[in-house]
PDB file of C-alpha atoms in Angstrom:
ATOM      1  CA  UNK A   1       0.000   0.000   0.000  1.00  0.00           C
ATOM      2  CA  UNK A   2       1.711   3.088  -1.135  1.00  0.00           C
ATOM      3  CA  UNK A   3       1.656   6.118   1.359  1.00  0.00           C
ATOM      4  CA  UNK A   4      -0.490   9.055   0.996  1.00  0.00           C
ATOM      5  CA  UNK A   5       0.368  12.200  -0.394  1.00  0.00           C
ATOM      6  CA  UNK A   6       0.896  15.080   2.454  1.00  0.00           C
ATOM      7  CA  UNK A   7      -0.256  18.640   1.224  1.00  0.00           C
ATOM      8  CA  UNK A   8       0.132  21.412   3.632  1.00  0.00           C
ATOM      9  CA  UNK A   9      -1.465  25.197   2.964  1.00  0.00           C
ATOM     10  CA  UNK A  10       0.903  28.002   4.927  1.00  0.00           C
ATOM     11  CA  UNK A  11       0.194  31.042   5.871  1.00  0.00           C
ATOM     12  CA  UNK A  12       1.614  33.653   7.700  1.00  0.00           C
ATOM     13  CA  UNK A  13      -1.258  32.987  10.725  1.00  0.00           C
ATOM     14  CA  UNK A  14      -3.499  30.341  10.098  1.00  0.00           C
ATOM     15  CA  UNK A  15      -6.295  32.177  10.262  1.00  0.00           C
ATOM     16  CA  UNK A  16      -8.438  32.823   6.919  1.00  0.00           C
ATOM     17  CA  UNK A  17      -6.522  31.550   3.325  1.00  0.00           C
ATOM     18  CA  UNK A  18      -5.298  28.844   4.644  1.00  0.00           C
ATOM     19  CA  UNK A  19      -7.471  27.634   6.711  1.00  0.00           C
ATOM     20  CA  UNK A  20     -10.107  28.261   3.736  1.00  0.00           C
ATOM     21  CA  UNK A  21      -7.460  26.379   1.260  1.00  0.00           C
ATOM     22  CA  UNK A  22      -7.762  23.178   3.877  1.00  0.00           C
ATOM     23  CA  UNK A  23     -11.303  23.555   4.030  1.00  0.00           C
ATOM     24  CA  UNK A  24     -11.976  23.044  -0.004  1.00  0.00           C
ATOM     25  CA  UNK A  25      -9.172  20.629  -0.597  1.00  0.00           C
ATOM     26  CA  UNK A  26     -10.752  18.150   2.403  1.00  0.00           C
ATOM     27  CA  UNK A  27     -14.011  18.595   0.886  1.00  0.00           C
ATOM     28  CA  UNK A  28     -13.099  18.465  -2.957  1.00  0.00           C
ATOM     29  CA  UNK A  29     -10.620  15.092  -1.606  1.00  0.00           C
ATOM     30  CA  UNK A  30     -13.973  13.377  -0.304  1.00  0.00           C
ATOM     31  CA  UNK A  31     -15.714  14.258  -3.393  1.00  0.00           C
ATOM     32  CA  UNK A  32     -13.365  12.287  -5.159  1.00  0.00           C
ATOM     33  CA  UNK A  33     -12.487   9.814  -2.857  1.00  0.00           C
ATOM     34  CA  UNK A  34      -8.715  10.906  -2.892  1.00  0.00           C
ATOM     35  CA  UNK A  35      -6.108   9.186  -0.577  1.00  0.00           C
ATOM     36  CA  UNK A  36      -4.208  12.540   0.636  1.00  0.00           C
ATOM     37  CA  UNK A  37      -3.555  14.293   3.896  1.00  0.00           C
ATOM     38  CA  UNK A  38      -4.587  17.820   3.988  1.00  0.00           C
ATOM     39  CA  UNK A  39      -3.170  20.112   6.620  1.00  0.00           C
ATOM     40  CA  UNK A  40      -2.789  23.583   7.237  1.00  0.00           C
ATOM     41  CA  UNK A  41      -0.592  26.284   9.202  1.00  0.00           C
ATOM     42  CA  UNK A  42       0.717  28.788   9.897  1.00  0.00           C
ATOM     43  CA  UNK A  43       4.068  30.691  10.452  1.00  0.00           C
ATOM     44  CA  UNK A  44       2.664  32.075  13.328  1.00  0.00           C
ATOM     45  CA  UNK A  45      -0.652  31.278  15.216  1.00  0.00           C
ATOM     46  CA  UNK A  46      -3.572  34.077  15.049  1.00  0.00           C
ATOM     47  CA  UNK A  47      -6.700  32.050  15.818  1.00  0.00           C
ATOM     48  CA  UNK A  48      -9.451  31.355  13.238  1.00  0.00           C
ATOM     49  CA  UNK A  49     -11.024  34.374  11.697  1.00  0.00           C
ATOM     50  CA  UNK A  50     -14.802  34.248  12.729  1.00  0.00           C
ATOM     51  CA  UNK A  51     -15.360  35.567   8.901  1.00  0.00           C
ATOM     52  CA  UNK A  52     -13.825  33.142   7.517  1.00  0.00           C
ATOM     53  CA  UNK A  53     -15.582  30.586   9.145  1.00  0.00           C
ATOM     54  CA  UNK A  54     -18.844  32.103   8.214  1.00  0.00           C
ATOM     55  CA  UNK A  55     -18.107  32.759   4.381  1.00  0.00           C
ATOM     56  CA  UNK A  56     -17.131  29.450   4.341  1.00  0.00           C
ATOM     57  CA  UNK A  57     -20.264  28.128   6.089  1.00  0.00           C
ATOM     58  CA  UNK A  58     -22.227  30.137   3.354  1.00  0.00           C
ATOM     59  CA  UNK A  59     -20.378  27.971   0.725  1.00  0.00           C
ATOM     60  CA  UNK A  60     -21.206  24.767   3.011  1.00  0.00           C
ATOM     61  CA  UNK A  61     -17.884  24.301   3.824  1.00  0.00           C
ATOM     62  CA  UNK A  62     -17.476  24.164   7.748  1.00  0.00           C
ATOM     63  CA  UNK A  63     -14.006  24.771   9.124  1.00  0.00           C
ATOM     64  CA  UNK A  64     -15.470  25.977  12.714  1.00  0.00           C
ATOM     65  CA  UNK A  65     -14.009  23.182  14.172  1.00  0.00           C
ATOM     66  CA  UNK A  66     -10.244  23.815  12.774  1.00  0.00           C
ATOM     67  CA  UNK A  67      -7.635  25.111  14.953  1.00  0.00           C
ATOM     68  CA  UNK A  68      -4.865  27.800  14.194  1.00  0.00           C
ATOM     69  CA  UNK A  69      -1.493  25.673  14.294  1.00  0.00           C
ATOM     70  CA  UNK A  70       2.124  27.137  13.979  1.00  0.00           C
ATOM     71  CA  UNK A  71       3.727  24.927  11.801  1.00  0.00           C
ATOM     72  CA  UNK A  72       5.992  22.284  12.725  1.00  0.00           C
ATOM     73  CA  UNK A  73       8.895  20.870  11.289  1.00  0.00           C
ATOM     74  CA  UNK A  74       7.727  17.327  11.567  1.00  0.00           C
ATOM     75  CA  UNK A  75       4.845  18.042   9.297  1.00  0.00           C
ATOM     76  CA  UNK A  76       6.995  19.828   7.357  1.00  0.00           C
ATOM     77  CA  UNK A  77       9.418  16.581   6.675  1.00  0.00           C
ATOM     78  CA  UNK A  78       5.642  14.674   6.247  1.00  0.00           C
ATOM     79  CA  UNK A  79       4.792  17.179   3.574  1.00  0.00           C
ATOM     80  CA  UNK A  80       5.274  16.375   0.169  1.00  0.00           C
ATOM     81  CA  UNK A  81       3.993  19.452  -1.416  1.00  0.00           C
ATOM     82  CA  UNK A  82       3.601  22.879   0.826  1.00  0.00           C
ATOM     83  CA  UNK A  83       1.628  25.554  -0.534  1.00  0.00           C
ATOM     84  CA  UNK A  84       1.863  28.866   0.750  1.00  0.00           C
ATOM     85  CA  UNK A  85      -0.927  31.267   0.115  1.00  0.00           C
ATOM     86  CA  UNK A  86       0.639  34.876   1.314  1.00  0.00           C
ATOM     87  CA  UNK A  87       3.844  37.010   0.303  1.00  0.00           C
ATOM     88  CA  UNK A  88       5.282  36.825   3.618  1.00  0.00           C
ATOM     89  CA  UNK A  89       4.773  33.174   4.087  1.00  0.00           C
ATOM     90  CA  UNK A  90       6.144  32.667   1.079  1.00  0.00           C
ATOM     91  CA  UNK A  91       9.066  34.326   1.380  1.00  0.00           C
ATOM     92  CA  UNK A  92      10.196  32.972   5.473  1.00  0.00           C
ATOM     93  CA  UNK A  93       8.680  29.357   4.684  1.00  0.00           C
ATOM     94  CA  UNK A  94      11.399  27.477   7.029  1.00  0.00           C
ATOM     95  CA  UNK A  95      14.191  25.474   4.910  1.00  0.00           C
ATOM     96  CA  UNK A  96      12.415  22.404   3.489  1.00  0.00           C
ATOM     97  CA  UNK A  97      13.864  19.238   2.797  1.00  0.00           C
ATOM     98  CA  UNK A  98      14.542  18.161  -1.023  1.00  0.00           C
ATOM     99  CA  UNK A  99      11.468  15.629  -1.239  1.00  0.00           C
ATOM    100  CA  UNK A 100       8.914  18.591  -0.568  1.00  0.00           C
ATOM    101  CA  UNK A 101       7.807  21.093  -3.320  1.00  0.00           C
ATOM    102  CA  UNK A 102       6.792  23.978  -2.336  1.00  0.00           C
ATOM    103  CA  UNK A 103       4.835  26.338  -5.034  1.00  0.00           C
ATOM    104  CA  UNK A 104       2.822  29.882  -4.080  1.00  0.00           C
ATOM    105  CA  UNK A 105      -0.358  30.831  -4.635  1.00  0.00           C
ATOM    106  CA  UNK A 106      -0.612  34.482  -3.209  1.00  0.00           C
ATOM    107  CA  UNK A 107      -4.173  35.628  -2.389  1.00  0.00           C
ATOM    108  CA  UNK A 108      -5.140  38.762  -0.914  1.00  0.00           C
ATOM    109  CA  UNK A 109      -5.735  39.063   3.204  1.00  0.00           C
ATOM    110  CA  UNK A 110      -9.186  39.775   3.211  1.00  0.00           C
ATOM    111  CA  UNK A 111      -8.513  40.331   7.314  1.00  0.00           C
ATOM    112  CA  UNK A 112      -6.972  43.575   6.292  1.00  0.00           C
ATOM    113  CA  UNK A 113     -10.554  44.741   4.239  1.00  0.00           C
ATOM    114  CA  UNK A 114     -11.611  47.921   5.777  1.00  0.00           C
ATOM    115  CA  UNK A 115     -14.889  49.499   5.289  1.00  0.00           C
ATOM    116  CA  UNK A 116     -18.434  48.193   6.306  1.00  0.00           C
ATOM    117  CA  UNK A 117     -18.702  45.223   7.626  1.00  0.00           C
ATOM    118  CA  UNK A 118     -20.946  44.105   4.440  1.00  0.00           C
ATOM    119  CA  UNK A 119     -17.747  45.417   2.618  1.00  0.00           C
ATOM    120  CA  UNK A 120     -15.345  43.088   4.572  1.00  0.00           C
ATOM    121  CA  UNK A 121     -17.494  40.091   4.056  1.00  0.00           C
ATOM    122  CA  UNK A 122     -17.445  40.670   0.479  1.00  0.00           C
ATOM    123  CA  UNK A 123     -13.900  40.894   0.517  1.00  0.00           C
ATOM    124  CA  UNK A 124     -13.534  37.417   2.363  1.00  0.00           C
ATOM    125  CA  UNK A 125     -16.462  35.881   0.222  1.00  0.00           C
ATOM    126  CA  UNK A 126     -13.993  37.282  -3.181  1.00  0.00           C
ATOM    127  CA  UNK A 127     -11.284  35.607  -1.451  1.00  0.00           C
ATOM    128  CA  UNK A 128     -12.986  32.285  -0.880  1.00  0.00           C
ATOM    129  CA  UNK A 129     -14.235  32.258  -4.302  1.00  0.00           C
ATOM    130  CA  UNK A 130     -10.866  32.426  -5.991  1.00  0.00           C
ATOM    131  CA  UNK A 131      -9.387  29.677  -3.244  1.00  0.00           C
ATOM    132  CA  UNK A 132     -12.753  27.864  -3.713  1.00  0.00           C
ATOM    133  CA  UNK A 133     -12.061  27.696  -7.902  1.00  0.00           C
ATOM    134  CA  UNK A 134      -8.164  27.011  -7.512  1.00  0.00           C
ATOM    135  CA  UNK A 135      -8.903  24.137  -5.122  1.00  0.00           C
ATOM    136  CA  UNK A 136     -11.497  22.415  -7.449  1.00  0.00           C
ATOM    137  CA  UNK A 137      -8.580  22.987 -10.522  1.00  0.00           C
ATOM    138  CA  UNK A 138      -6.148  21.226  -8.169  1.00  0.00           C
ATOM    139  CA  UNK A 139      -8.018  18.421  -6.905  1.00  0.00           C
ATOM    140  CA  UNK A 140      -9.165  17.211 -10.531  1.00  0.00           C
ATOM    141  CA  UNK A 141      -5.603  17.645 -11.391  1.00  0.00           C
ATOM    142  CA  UNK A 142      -4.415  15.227  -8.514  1.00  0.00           C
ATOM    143  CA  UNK A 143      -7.517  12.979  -9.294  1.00  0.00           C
ATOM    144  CA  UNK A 144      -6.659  12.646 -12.656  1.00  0.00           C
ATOM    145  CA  UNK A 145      -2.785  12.237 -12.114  1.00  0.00           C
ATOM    146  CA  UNK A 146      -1.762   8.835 -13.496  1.00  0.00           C
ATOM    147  CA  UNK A 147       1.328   9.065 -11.025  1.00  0.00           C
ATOM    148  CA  UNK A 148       2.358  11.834  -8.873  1.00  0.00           C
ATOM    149  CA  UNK A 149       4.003  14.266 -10.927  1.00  0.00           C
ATOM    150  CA  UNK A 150       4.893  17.173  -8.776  1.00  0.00           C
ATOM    151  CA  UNK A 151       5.141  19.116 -12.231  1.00  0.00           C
ATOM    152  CA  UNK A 152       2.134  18.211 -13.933  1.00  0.00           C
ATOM    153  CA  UNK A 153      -0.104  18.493 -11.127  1.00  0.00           C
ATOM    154  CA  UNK A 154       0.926  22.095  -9.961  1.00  0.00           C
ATOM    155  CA  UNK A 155       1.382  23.374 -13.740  1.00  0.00           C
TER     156      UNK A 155
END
């Protein structure tokens, strides 16, 4: 029985993208019955964004029960691909051994949204949206994979 793959979302705080990122990718994995380990983390550990959890309950997606986790460098030597999902994360991710690849998908903090709160919402419902529609892309890519191919998959 091979071993499963290990995909871990990274943020700078564990709060909203990546915790919205985990979210999707569990539910698009059941969907189609895909043997893979979905984590997520953060470089630092801010709590789950109360928004985030609601925008995400709107797309029937819960995540209230997630935690915010720093990550650690066990799951980081588990990981076989690490996606981070913010400039900052991107750019301190800790030193990752050769098996993992690491690509970036930057999305905008919708935490930092000012204006009404209607207006902030909006921003974190945009933000799930685009996570939401990169998720389903990368599932069906790993679902369809013949073999894992690191390449093909996060083309």
């Amino acid at each position: 029985m091979k071993n499963p793959i290990v995909i871990l979302f990274l943020c700078t705080g564990n709060s909203c993208r990546s915790q919205m990122a985990e979210g999707f990718a569990k539910y698009y994995r059941m969907l189609n019955q895909l043997d893979v380990e979905i984590y997520s983390a953060g470089l630092e550990a801010h709590g789950l964004n109360p928004r985030a959890v609601q925008v995400m309950e709107e797309a029937d997606v819960s995540i209230k029960d997630h935690t915010s986790d720093i990550v650690s460098l066990s799951l980081i030597a588990r990981s076989d691909i690490i996606i981070t999902l913010c400039g900052h994360a991107d750019e301190h991710c800790p030193a990752l051994p050769p098996k993992v690849k690491k690509v970036h998908w930057g999305f905008e903090d919708p935490a930092k949204a000012t204006g009404s709160e209607e207006e902030i919402l909006d921003k974190f419902r945009e933000v799930r949206d685009l996570i939401d529609q990169k998720m389903k892309w990368f599932i069906k890519r790993l679902a369809s994979a013949k073999q894992f191919d690191y390449e093909d998959i996060l083309r």
